[in-house]
Every structure is written in C-alpha cells, then in structure tokens.
Amino acid sequence: MKIAVVGTGYVGLVTGTCFAETGNQVTCVDIDVRKIERLQKGEIPIYEPGLDVLFDRNVAEGRLVFTTNLAEGIKDAQVIFLALPTPPGEDGSADLKYILKVADDLGYILDQYAVIIDKSTVPVGTAEKVHAAIVKNAKVDFDVVSNPEFLREGVAVEDFMKPDRVVVGTSSEKAKKVMEKLYAPLVRQGNPVIFMDERSAEMTKYAANSFLAMKITFMNEIANLCEKVGANVDDIRRGIGTDSRIGKRFLFAGIGYGGSCFPKDVQALAKTSRDYNYDFRILQSVMDVNDDQKKKLLPMVETYFEGSLKGKTIAVWGLAFKPYTDDIREAPALENINFLLEAGAKVTVYDPEAMNNVKGILGDKVTFCHTPYAALDDADALMIFTEWPQFRTPEFEKMGKLLKNKVIFDGRNLYELEQMKEMGYTYYSIGREKVIPA
C-alpha cells in the first residue's frame, strides 16, 4: 500500500517507519527543510529505542523516503496520515491550525480517492472540521478517519508493531475496508481493531490518557497521606495492584507526570468539558495535584539546608520526563532546576539522552556532566527526577565519597529504605518514611 505521513515528529516518524516495516511504500512529508535533510542523510532527530534499526533497514530498501513537497508526498497514496502538532493554548484547547492548513492544501491537490487519517490527538469534532476544510476545494471523493495513537515513549516501536488495540473512527464502509487491510499485519495475534464513530474515537484517546493521569495522581495523593499516617506507599501499591479490577500499572508514586501527552490531553479534555458546559471536576483536581507534586521535593531540600540553598551545589540525575526518551516536555526536572537556580544554588546534571535538549533551554546555567558520578563530585546533595535503569544500582560507596553530604532526595523511589539505612544515607523519597542516620 502507498502511504503518506504528513509530519515527522515523534508520532509521524514512528508511524511511517513501522508501516514501512510491514511492507508498505511510505513517504514522510514535513515543511522543516533541515529536518528532512537530516532524515534523508539517515539521521533520526528523536531518541526512541529500536527505531534506528527499522529506520535504517527501510530507508536502505527504499520503502521509506522523505520530502518537503506535499503534492509529491501524497501522489498515488491510498492513505494519508496527519501526524501534526496540536500544541495547547493558554486555555488548554488544542491548536488545530497545522492540521487544518494541511487539510486545506489537500483539497487542491487530491487527484484520487484517499483515506485521510487524523493520527494526532485532536478534540472531539476535528474529523468534521478536517472534512470541511478538504471538501471546499476537493474534486475527488475521500474519507476522513480518526485513528488515535497509543504509543508510550520508550517502547513506541513495540507498541506500534504489537498494539493492545487499534481504535478507528469512521462512518464509511469503504474507509473501514482500507483500515482493516492496513492494520491486518499488526493484529494477527487477535488484538482487536475497534471500529466506532469519529467523535467516539477522538474522545477515546483523551479518556484513556486522562484516566491514566488520574491513576498516577491518585497514588501520589495516597503517598502524601502515607507520609502523614506512617504508612508505606510501596506496600499499598502491591496490595492494590494485584486486584485485577485495578491492575499493576501506573501505580508508582513520584513527583508527578510530564511529557507530551498527559498534561496536554488532560487540559484539552477539561477545555472540551467547559465548551459543552460540563464541570468535569476530577480533571481540575488531577491538574492541581500534579502541579503541586512536581515540586514535592523542594520543601524537603530547603528544610535540610535550613532554609537557604545559596552557594550549595545540587547534583541532578535525570532530565527527561521518563526513561528511554530524550523528551523534556513538562519534565519535573526543569521546574525543580529553575527553582534551585533562583534560590542561588549551583546545579550539576546528568541524563543519558536528554542533556542536549536541556542545553537548548538552560544553556550554561547548569553544568552538564559526562557521567552520573561526575555530577556528584563535591555536590552537597543528590536529587533524582527520572528512573533510568542505570540509577537503580549505583556504587553507593563511591557516591558517598564524592558527595559532601550523604543525602539523596529521590523523586522516583528507586532505593529500598533498609538499604539506605545500612549505607548510612539520609534519604528522602515519596510516600515513605525518611531515613535519618542515628
């Protein structure tokens, strides 16, 4: 099948590469000349485990190509994915200008039937707006389908190639047949392709992400209460996670969620609710709690240093919003680092993938280190914001010799309390007792 993917961001590049891997001829289109030039040279602008292998193979075999020319990119395409940015406005609404601009352009250049697929996360009613934008100038028949993505950064390739489910919103039998053929190689083990109307498919994506954000936030609220009553949130997680009605995932307490999806999607669903005069009260609570949770460690740090961070050196492990990605959008680390700098502290940082992205924002305001241990050298304390695997089993004796004070503020609960006691560390985590050496 000939496929065009408009937009080469995270979703577009993974979508295009994975469909090429299943034997399709894929052309990815983007107006960013520099990005397309990099892709044509074989340079992947994002970090996603496993993507490079598929990318290299399909470029080499000619199934994956790149262009800045929309008309060239969609020529003979049976399927056209719109994988474009939908950045949030100040009121939480998703900005559809990029999608609607491409839709308007498509109306002039479509010369055969095609299925136009909204792959971006978009508000309810977007498929209708895209259809209206195309039909103004279209001379051929077409269908607009909603097909939201459910990719987790860090395991996106696996999620795409082995999806839990595929959600397709369409009222067209012709488009339905095309979508069944398109996804058939990915659902051979029986995972469902769930067909519904366009508006329900659009709502499904927001509902899924908002529910998961709520689940994370609920556990963070439980963790905060644990600290007051003397309970351990890790034990509670195990106690409720084995209940099949609840499940084990998204129950880890920490310093809140970030990234490109959860914050934006919760805001957008809240905005949709307001637009329809519905007070979706739980969503506002989720956002309020998460905003506070991101700063959860800061009062602990201030108290430890008796109210003044001026002249202190704080080491930071982890900049990305989650492991296995270089994505720093809405990352808790950035908000905390800015506070530390404003308080007069010096900050040394290490992250295996996200440091270049942070350099683009903070420049030389912080010291970027080539190893996690280099960040600890002569630091007054360590703060952990991302649960990269390499941070889970460090050389604690080596750390203790590098740090001025054997103190860790852990926003991801990486270490066992008994281990910290045995090693003589002062240890602050989330929803668990503080470890203070005798």
Coordinates of C-alpha atoms in Angstrom, one line a residue:
M1 CA 0.0 0.0 0.0
K2 CA 1.2 3.5 -0.8
I3 CA 1.1 5.7 2.4
A4 CA 1.9 9.3 3.1
V5 CA 2.6 10.6 6.6
V6 CA 2.4 14.4 7.0
G7 CA 4.5 15.4 9.9
T8 CA 7.8 13.8 11.0
G9 CA 7.6 14.4 14.7
Y10 CA 7.5 11.6 17.3
V11 CA 4.2 10.1 16.2
G12 CA 4.8 10.7 12.4
L13 CA 8.2 9.2 12.3
V14 CA 7.3 6.1 14.3
T15 CA 4.1 5.6 12.3
G16 CA 5.9 6.0 8.9
T17 CA 8.8 3.7 9.8
C18 CA 6.7 1.0 11.3
F19 CA 4.3 0.9 8.3
A20 CA 7.3 0.7 6.0
E21 CA 8.5 -2.3 8.1
T22 CA 5.2 -4.1 7.2
G23 CA 6.0 -3.8 3.5
N24 CA 4.2 -0.5 2.6
Q25 CA 5.8 2.3 0.5
V26 CA 5.9 5.3 2.8
T27 CA 6.6 8.9 2.1
C28 CA 7.0 11.2 5.1
V29 CA 6.4 14.9 4.5
D30 CA 7.4 17.9 6.5
I31 CA 7.9 21.6 5.9
D32 CA 11.0 21.7 8.0
V33 CA 13.7 21.6 5.4
R34 CA 16.6 21.0 7.8
K35 CA 14.7 18.1 9.5
I36 CA 14.0 16.4 6.1
E37 CA 17.7 16.9 5.1
R38 CA 18.8 15.1 8.2
L39 CA 16.3 12.3 7.7
Q40 CA 17.5 11.9 4.1
K41 CA 21.0 11.6 5.4
G42 CA 19.9 8.8 7.8
E43 CA 19.9 11.0 11.0
I44 CA 17.0 10.4 13.4
P45 CA 16.1 13.6 15.3
I46 CA 14.5 11.8 18.2
Y47 CA 15.7 9.1 20.6
E48 CA 13.4 6.0 20.6
P49 CA 14.8 2.5 21.4
G50 CA 14.6 0.2 18.4
L51 CA 13.6 2.9 15.9
D52 CA 17.0 3.2 14.3
V53 CA 17.1 -0.4 13.2
L54 CA 13.8 -0.2 11.4
F55 CA 14.6 3.2 10.0
D56 CA 17.9 2.1 8.5
R57 CA 16.5 -1.1 7.0
N58 CA 13.5 0.6 5.4
V59 CA 15.5 3.5 4.0
A60 CA 18.1 1.2 2.6
E61 CA 15.4 -0.9 0.9
G62 CA 13.6 2.1 -0.5
R63 CA 10.3 1.8 1.3
L64 CA 10.8 4.9 3.5
V65 CA 11.5 8.3 1.8
F66 CA 11.2 11.9 2.8
T67 CA 10.2 15.1 1.1
T68 CA 9.1 18.7 1.8
N69 CA 6.7 18.7 -1.1
L70 CA 3.2 17.8 -0.1
A71 CA 1.9 17.1 -3.6
E72 CA 4.9 14.9 -4.3
G73 CA 4.5 13.1 -1.0
I74 CA 0.8 12.2 -1.4
K75 CA 1.0 11.2 -5.1
D76 CA -0.8 7.8 -5.5
A77 CA -1.2 7.5 -1.8
Q78 CA -4.2 5.4 -0.7
V79 CA -3.8 6.5 2.9
I80 CA -2.7 9.9 4.2
F81 CA -1.8 10.3 7.9
L82 CA -2.0 13.7 9.5
A83 CA 0.6 13.5 12.3
L84 CA 0.9 17.2 13.1
P85 CA 1.5 19.2 16.3
T86 CA -1.6 20.2 18.3
P87 CA 0.0 22.4 20.9
P88 CA -2.1 23.6 23.9
G89 CA -3.3 27.2 24.0
E90 CA -3.4 29.1 27.3
D91 CA -7.0 27.9 27.9
G92 CA -6.0 24.3 27.4
S93 CA -7.5 24.0 23.9
A94 CA -5.6 22.1 21.2
D95 CA -4.4 24.3 18.4
L96 CA -5.6 22.8 15.1
K97 CA -4.0 25.4 12.7
Y98 CA -1.4 23.0 11.4
I99 CA -3.9 20.2 10.7
L100 CA -6.4 22.5 9.1
K101 CA -3.8 24.2 7.0
V102 CA -2.7 20.8 5.5
A103 CA -6.4 19.8 5.1
D104 CA -7.0 23.0 3.1
D105 CA -4.0 22.2 0.9
L106 CA -5.1 18.7 0.4
G107 CA -8.3 19.8 -1.2
Y108 CA -6.5 21.4 -4.1
I109 CA -4.1 18.5 -4.8
L110 CA -6.0 15.2 -4.2
D111 CA -6.5 13.5 -7.5
Q112 CA -7.8 10.1 -6.4
Y113 CA -9.8 8.6 -3.6
A114 CA -7.8 8.5 -0.4
V115 CA -8.4 7.9 3.3
I116 CA -7.3 10.9 5.3
I117 CA -6.4 9.8 8.9
D118 CA -6.2 12.1 11.9
K119 CA -3.3 10.4 13.8
S120 CA -2.7 13.4 16.0
T121 CA -4.5 13.7 19.3
V122 CA -7.4 16.1 18.5
P123 CA -10.6 17.4 20.2
V124 CA -14.0 15.9 19.5
G125 CA -15.3 17.2 16.2
T126 CA -12.0 17.6 14.5
A127 CA -12.7 15.0 11.8
E128 CA -15.7 17.0 10.7
K129 CA -13.5 20.2 10.6
V130 CA -10.9 18.4 8.5
H131 CA -13.5 17.1 6.1
A132 CA -15.0 20.6 5.7
A133 CA -11.6 22.1 5.0
I134 CA -10.8 19.5 2.3
V135 CA -14.2 19.4 0.7
K136 CA -14.2 23.1 -0.1
N137 CA -11.7 22.5 -2.9
A138 CA -11.8 18.7 -3.5
K139 CA -12.5 17.4 -7.0
V140 CA -12.5 13.7 -5.9
D141 CA -14.1 11.5 -3.2
F142 CA -12.3 11.0 0.1
D143 CA -13.0 9.9 3.7
V144 CA -11.7 11.3 6.9
V145 CA -10.9 8.8 9.7
S146 CA -9.9 9.2 13.3
N147 CA -7.2 6.8 14.3
P148 CA -5.6 7.9 17.6
E149 CA -2.2 6.7 18.6
F150 CA -1.5 4.9 21.9
L151 CA 2.3 5.0 21.9
R152 CA 4.4 5.1 25.0
E153 CA 7.7 6.9 24.6
G154 CA 10.5 4.5 25.2
V155 CA 8.5 1.5 23.9
A156 CA 6.8 3.1 21.0
V157 CA 8.1 0.7 18.3
E158 CA 6.8 -2.3 20.3
D159 CA 3.5 -0.6 21.0
F160 CA 3.0 0.1 17.3
M161 CA 4.1 -3.3 16.0
K162 CA 2.1 -5.2 18.7
P163 CA -0.8 -3.0 19.7
D164 CA -3.1 -3.8 22.6
R165 CA -5.9 -2.5 20.3
V166 CA -6.4 -0.3 17.3
V167 CA -9.1 2.3 17.6
V168 CA -10.7 3.5 14.3
G169 CA -13.4 6.1 14.0
T170 CA -15.2 6.1 10.7
S171 CA -18.8 6.0 9.3
S172 CA -17.6 4.9 5.9
E173 CA -17.6 1.2 4.9
K174 CA -15.1 1.9 2.1
A175 CA -12.7 3.5 4.6
K176 CA -13.3 0.7 7.1
K177 CA -12.1 -1.9 4.5
V178 CA -8.9 0.2 3.8
M179 CA -8.2 0.4 7.6
E180 CA -8.7 -3.3 8.1
K181 CA -6.2 -4.1 5.3
L182 CA -3.7 -1.5 6.6
Y183 CA -3.6 -2.9 10.2
A184 CA -4.0 -6.6 9.3
P185 CA -0.3 -7.4 9.6
L186 CA -0.2 -5.8 13.1
V187 CA -3.1 -7.7 14.7
R188 CA -2.6 -11.2 13.5
Q189 CA -2.5 -12.5 17.1
G190 CA -6.1 -11.4 17.6
N191 CA -5.7 -8.0 19.2
P192 CA -8.8 -6.1 18.3
V193 CA -9.4 -3.4 15.8
I194 CA -12.2 -1.5 17.4
F195 CA -14.4 0.5 15.0
M196 CA -16.6 3.3 16.2
D197 CA -17.8 6.7 15.0
E198 CA -15.3 9.5 14.6
R199 CA -16.3 11.5 17.7
S200 CA -16.1 8.5 19.9
A201 CA -12.6 7.7 18.6
E202 CA -11.4 11.2 19.3
M203 CA -12.8 11.1 22.8
T204 CA -11.3 7.6 23.4
K205 CA -7.7 9.0 23.3
Y206 CA -8.5 11.8 25.7
A207 CA -10.4 9.5 28.0
A208 CA -7.5 6.9 28.1
N209 CA -4.8 9.4 28.9
S210 CA -6.8 11.4 31.4
F211 CA -7.7 8.2 33.2
L212 CA -4.1 7.1 33.4
A213 CA -3.1 10.6 34.6
M214 CA -5.8 10.3 37.3
K215 CA -4.5 6.9 38.4
I216 CA -1.0 8.3 38.8
T217 CA -2.3 11.3 40.7
F218 CA -4.4 9.2 43.0
M219 CA -1.4 7.2 44.0
N220 CA 0.5 10.4 44.6
E221 CA -2.3 11.6 46.9
I222 CA -2.1 8.3 48.7
A223 CA 1.7 8.7 49.0
N224 CA 1.2 12.2 50.6
L225 CA -1.2 10.8 53.1
C226 CA 1.1 7.9 53.8
E227 CA 3.8 10.3 55.0
K228 CA 1.3 11.7 57.5
V229 CA 0.0 8.5 58.9
G230 CA 3.2 6.5 58.8
A231 CA 2.3 4.0 56.0
N232 CA 4.5 2.9 53.1
V233 CA 3.1 3.6 49.6
D234 CA 5.1 0.8 48.0
D235 CA 3.3 -1.8 50.2
I236 CA 0.0 -0.2 49.3
R237 CA 0.8 -0.3 45.6
R238 CA 1.5 -4.1 45.9
G239 CA -1.6 -4.5 47.9
I240 CA -4.0 -2.9 45.5
G241 CA -2.1 -3.6 42.2
T242 CA -2.8 -7.4 42.5
D243 CA -6.6 -6.6 42.3
S244 CA -7.5 -7.4 38.7
R245 CA -10.0 -4.6 38.8
I246 CA -7.2 -2.0 39.4
G247 CA -4.1 -3.5 37.8
K248 CA -0.4 -3.1 38.5
R249 CA 0.5 -0.3 36.0
F250 CA 0.6 3.4 36.7
L251 CA 0.5 3.0 40.4
F252 CA 4.1 4.2 41.2
A253 CA 4.2 7.3 43.4
G254 CA 6.6 10.0 42.5
I255 CA 6.9 13.7 41.5
G256 CA 4.1 13.8 39.0
Y257 CA 3.6 13.1 35.3
G258 CA 5.0 15.1 32.4
G259 CA 5.7 14.6 28.7
S260 CA 3.9 15.5 25.6
C261 CA 0.6 13.6 26.2
F262 CA -0.8 13.5 29.7
P263 CA -0.5 17.3 30.6
K264 CA -1.8 18.4 27.2
D265 CA -4.6 15.8 26.9
V266 CA -6.0 16.4 30.4
Q267 CA -6.1 20.1 29.7
A268 CA -7.8 19.6 26.4
L269 CA -10.5 17.3 27.8
A270 CA -11.1 19.8 30.5
K271 CA -11.5 22.5 27.9
T272 CA -13.9 20.4 25.9
S273 CA -15.9 19.9 29.0
R274 CA -16.1 23.6 29.6
D275 CA -17.1 24.2 25.9
Y276 CA -20.1 21.9 26.5
N277 CA -20.9 23.4 29.9
Y278 CA -20.0 20.4 31.8
D279 CA -18.0 20.7 35.1
F280 CA -15.5 17.8 34.9
R281 CA -14.4 18.4 38.5
I282 CA -12.0 15.5 38.8
L283 CA -9.8 16.7 35.9
Q284 CA -9.1 20.0 37.6
S285 CA -8.1 18.2 40.7
V286 CA -5.8 16.0 38.7
M287 CA -4.1 19.0 37.3
D288 CA -3.8 20.9 40.6
V289 CA -2.4 17.9 42.4
N290 CA 0.1 17.2 39.7
D291 CA 1.4 20.8 39.6
D292 CA 2.0 20.6 43.4
Q293 CA 3.5 17.1 43.2
K294 CA 6.2 18.2 40.7
K295 CA 7.6 20.5 43.5
K296 CA 7.2 17.8 46.2
L297 CA 11.0 17.5 47.0
L298 CA 11.7 21.2 47.2
P299 CA 10.4 21.8 50.8
M300 CA 12.5 18.8 51.9
V301 CA 15.6 20.2 50.3
E302 CA 15.0 23.7 51.9
T303 CA 14.4 22.2 55.3
Y304 CA 17.5 20.0 55.1
F305 CA 19.6 23.1 54.3
E306 CA 17.9 25.2 57.0
G307 CA 16.1 27.4 54.5
S308 CA 19.0 28.6 52.3
L309 CA 20.3 27.0 49.2
K310 CA 22.6 29.9 48.3
G311 CA 26.1 28.6 47.5
K312 CA 25.0 24.9 47.6
T313 CA 25.8 22.5 44.8
I314 CA 22.9 20.2 43.9
A315 CA 23.5 17.2 41.7
V316 CA 20.6 16.1 39.5
W317 CA 20.2 12.7 38.0
G318 CA 17.6 12.6 35.2
L319 CA 16.2 15.3 33.0
A320 CA 13.8 13.5 30.7
F321 CA 10.2 13.2 31.9
K322 CA 10.6 9.4 31.8
P323 CA 13.4 6.9 31.0
Y324 CA 14.2 5.7 27.5
T325 CA 13.4 9.0 25.9
D326 CA 15.1 12.4 25.4
D327 CA 11.7 14.2 25.7
I328 CA 11.8 17.0 28.3
R329 CA 8.3 18.4 27.6
E330 CA 6.7 19.2 31.0
A331 CA 9.5 17.3 32.7
P332 CA 9.5 17.8 36.5
A333 CA 13.3 18.2 36.5
L334 CA 13.2 21.5 34.7
E335 CA 10.8 23.2 37.1
N336 CA 12.9 22.0 40.0
I337 CA 16.2 23.1 38.5
N338 CA 14.8 26.6 37.8
F339 CA 13.8 26.8 41.5
L340 CA 17.3 25.7 42.6
L341 CA 19.0 28.3 40.4
E342 CA 16.7 31.1 41.6
A343 CA 17.5 30.1 45.2
G344 CA 21.2 30.6 44.4
A345 CA 22.3 27.0 44.1
K346 CA 24.7 25.7 41.6
V347 CA 23.3 22.7 39.7
T348 CA 25.2 19.8 38.1
V349 CA 23.2 17.4 35.9
Y350 CA 23.4 14.1 34.1
D351 CA 20.9 12.3 31.8
P352 CA 21.9 9.6 29.3
E353 CA 19.8 11.1 26.5
A354 CA 18.2 14.4 27.3
M355 CA 21.1 16.8 28.0
N356 CA 21.3 18.3 24.5
N357 CA 17.6 19.2 24.7
V358 CA 18.1 20.8 28.1
K359 CA 21.2 22.7 26.8
G360 CA 18.9 24.4 24.3
I361 CA 16.8 25.8 27.2
L362 CA 19.2 26.3 30.0
G363 CA 22.5 26.9 28.1
D364 CA 25.3 27.3 30.6
K365 CA 23.2 27.9 33.6
V366 CA 23.9 24.4 34.8
T367 CA 26.9 22.1 34.5
F368 CA 26.4 19.1 32.2
C369 CA 28.4 16.1 33.2
H370 CA 29.5 13.1 31.1
T371 CA 28.8 10.5 33.9
P372 CA 26.4 10.4 36.8
Y373 CA 29.3 10.2 39.2
A374 CA 30.9 13.4 37.7
A375 CA 27.7 15.2 38.7
L376 CA 28.2 14.2 42.3
D377 CA 31.7 15.4 42.7
D378 CA 31.8 17.9 45.6
A379 CA 28.0 18.3 45.5
D380 CA 26.0 19.0 48.7
A381 CA 23.1 16.7 47.8
L382 CA 21.7 14.5 45.0
M383 CA 18.2 14.9 43.6
I384 CA 16.7 12.2 41.3
F385 CA 14.0 13.0 38.8
T386 CA 14.0 10.2 36.2
E387 CA 14.1 6.5 36.9
W388 CA 16.8 5.5 34.3
P389 CA 17.8 1.9 35.0
Q390 CA 21.5 2.8 35.5
F391 CA 20.5 4.9 38.5
R392 CA 18.9 1.9 40.3
T393 CA 22.1 0.1 41.3
P394 CA 24.8 2.7 41.6
E395 CA 28.1 2.3 43.6
F396 CA 26.8 3.8 46.8
E397 CA 30.3 3.8 48.5
K398 CA 31.7 5.7 45.6
M399 CA 28.8 8.1 45.7
G400 CA 29.3 8.7 49.5
K401 CA 33.0 9.7 48.8
L402 CA 32.1 12.2 46.1
L403 CA 29.2 13.9 47.9
K404 CA 29.9 16.4 50.6
N405 CA 26.8 15.1 52.4
K406 CA 25.4 11.6 52.0
V407 CA 21.9 12.8 51.3
I408 CA 19.5 11.8 48.5
F409 CA 16.2 13.4 47.5
D410 CA 14.6 10.7 45.4
G411 CA 11.5 11.7 43.4
R412 CA 11.1 8.1 41.9
N413 CA 11.6 5.8 44.9
L414 CA 14.5 4.0 43.4
Y415 CA 16.0 2.6 46.6
E416 CA 14.9 0.4 49.4
L417 CA 14.7 2.1 52.8
E418 CA 16.7 -0.7 54.6
Q419 CA 19.5 -0.4 52.0
M420 CA 19.7 3.4 52.7
K421 CA 19.9 2.8 56.4
E422 CA 22.6 0.2 56.0
M423 CA 24.7 2.6 53.8
G424 CA 24.3 5.5 56.2
Y425 CA 22.5 7.8 53.8
T426 CA 20.0 10.5 54.7
Y427 CA 17.2 9.6 52.3
Y428 CA 14.0 11.3 51.3
S429 CA 11.5 9.7 49.0
I430 CA 7.8 9.9 48.2
G431 CA 5.1 8.3 50.5
R432 CA 7.7 6.5 52.7
E433 CA 9.4 7.3 56.0
K434 CA 12.5 9.5 55.9
V435 CA 15.8 7.7 56.6
I436 CA 17.9 9.7 59.0
P437 CA 21.2 8.1 60.3
A438 CA 21.4 7.8 64.1

